[in-house]
């Protein structure tokens, strides 16, 4: 079958820091004196991006006025032509600077020996060439090459690039040694690149690199793999229309940051877990040709184990004598196929292991996996239940695979690995899928001879999926298994599975299935009497009743569940029910609710009931947040995030929601950098819905700073119906984007779309509708003066409709506490103010000016009470525009100055532009522009590390954030300071007092 050619990207991604580092080392940027030039050894694995980085370096150097000449070493083996890359460079100089070559050639006749046309065979002339070569003094040749480079560099600094020196012949290596060891740079710098993974232990370049690295004026830079975010960016560059999330995650996991591997995998459009693309496999398997028989046998055995295998397992499964095994391992390690690591061995590249495994015959694979099963089952070698499950499944040993999968899932759950647990439990369910009929006939206690309760296994799988942030999949898994149950299956099985399904349903926006009805059916089917299952089903039912606002029923059911759980000594369930009952006190004074929840959290900590603890911490945070007490809310949310991360549950219910709510608080308080940091979670790729929720808030911040995010926010539309919070935060971003392109009708359409979706999944008069209406009316008000009379009348009708919607919500809003919080009051007043502004600007039923101004002043006060820094600055800006238009220049200037100070601190460029447009001039800045730059606390912290010479990766580790986040901060810092690089930024900061 013909394979598709690899999709390649012409854009360099994720190498800005390395490019800046290598440019700085060479002296390309900032420009250095000729005497200060430094040479660079650039290393990295094949395909990691060395050539692309060197091309970018060439572009930078040429832009700075340098000459760049490159020579390439080729894989000719023993027949390599001596000095080939230098002949290539000299050939270009002959074309571009013939006078220089002629002049140097006259003084150094040896130079002629490197001219390309002198190195071609042409009959008898070859004998003369050989005679000249034998009489040639190599030192003369070296001096000649250095002289011609120095002469060329007198016209402009020169960068000499020698690529792929792992293929260099002895003569080329010696020439490089001469050039790198020169005391006088001579106006030119050298970059020599080589593949790290090709330098096996006997490779001649290993010793040479060690010697070069010790030379004065030679820097050694290793190109590391791309980080996961950069790989995703590269995938988007290669496939602008996007790949499914599963395929992107698969590419990220398998490519290991290697750009070439990414391109090949994307070209193959591989499904997760598929074989290595043929072209890539051919490239990888060339390495096996260099191994002897013993080493190849070891590598094939190791490939069946996956990426990593212990020495003990290889001894038990390879079928080789100890001597042959040792010899084979040594050969594989020396040729960089395997890497020794603490008593185990791993493939240098995971894809190489995949390619070797794919190359095995089916019978070979089955026999190898059977050997692994034997070794692990009989104790000949140690391993995990997950390893045993995998080998047994591939060896077609279903019984062993089933029991090992269940055990592996239990072990993963116990150590906070919900993703892994979900995988293992689902594997076990897949094995059992053909035996469900027999299970039903058995009556529900056990499954045949396996001793596995299907209903408990289904619930475990669903719980793991929910904890890993994918409740929708949990609902689907339970639904599939319920459909497969025969009519004879026990009521207990159905009750357990239905209760778990209802619990997953109530934390999603699923509207096709009524969670309360499902839970009620689970209660009907639950066994009577002292049953632990009945206690669990009642506890879940109380939780769901509370979520539906049926507090009295929830209390009755919850007390029944509590009594039963206490009688059966189900301590964690007791704590869970107490947390539910504590949350029911929302209808009373806030102090009672908080005291009850704090007590519940204490009980949960004592009982090690992590999910009840996370729920209690979240509910406490929400209580303080609802009342605008952000300091206390932040403490509880932060503690919930910390506990979730420590437990390995960053995406679990209430752990993730705590992160989401804290990020929102940070946006409200103007702590945007901290909010962006919270949106980056180290570890597994975020599940789809949490990722969409975080993205909707990230786009808010980016839009506030002036980015055009209109196209990106449209990509969140499919998530609106799956999670209403995405619609609540993404719809205003769409509206503002529509306003910036002067399309108010589109903003109103976004409002209508969001209301339609949220009315279906919640109810028609949801509270956030007021905020959506206020934003839409504000966009319309901005555009009114640019419209004709007829169009104004139509737009004002939209305004009146949206204003009426908001007040209908206010009239119908039913909060158990009877309290309308500071956020709600601020947005109601904002809706009124924007409506008056729209009437004023349209001239249709224009309000008295004193009423207009007073309403906007009240709005400013309420947003100050609420604590929303950016929205308060927006209100100040719009009020300043009204005051200036009505002649109150002093009042406008005062408000404009306050808004401008906030906008500068936040980096909110659109607000600054709006202030400029209404004629609110900024105070003149001092000539030392950078001295007036305002950096955030995080930016100052990062700038301090930059000034100390730390790389982005080092800063990320010190601050416990991602390298990508550090890179974004550094880019912002450079932009604010107007610096071209890290060194210049540090210098500006010290000069202007931003750093001590």
Tab-separated table of C-alpha atoms in Angstrom, residues 94 97 105 110 438 539 570 897:
chain	number	residue	atom	x	y	z
A	94	UNK	CA	33.697	31.134	-5.101
A	97	UNK	CA	32.979	36.372	-3.292
A	105	UNK	CA	44.283	31.255	-2.828
A	110	UNK	CA	46.571	24.642	-0.465
A	438	UNK	CA	-24.400	-16.414	32.102
A	539	UNK	CA	-27.156	8.781	50.193
A	570	UNK	CA	-19.870	2.682	56.986
A	897	UNK	CA	-7.280	58.507	35.024
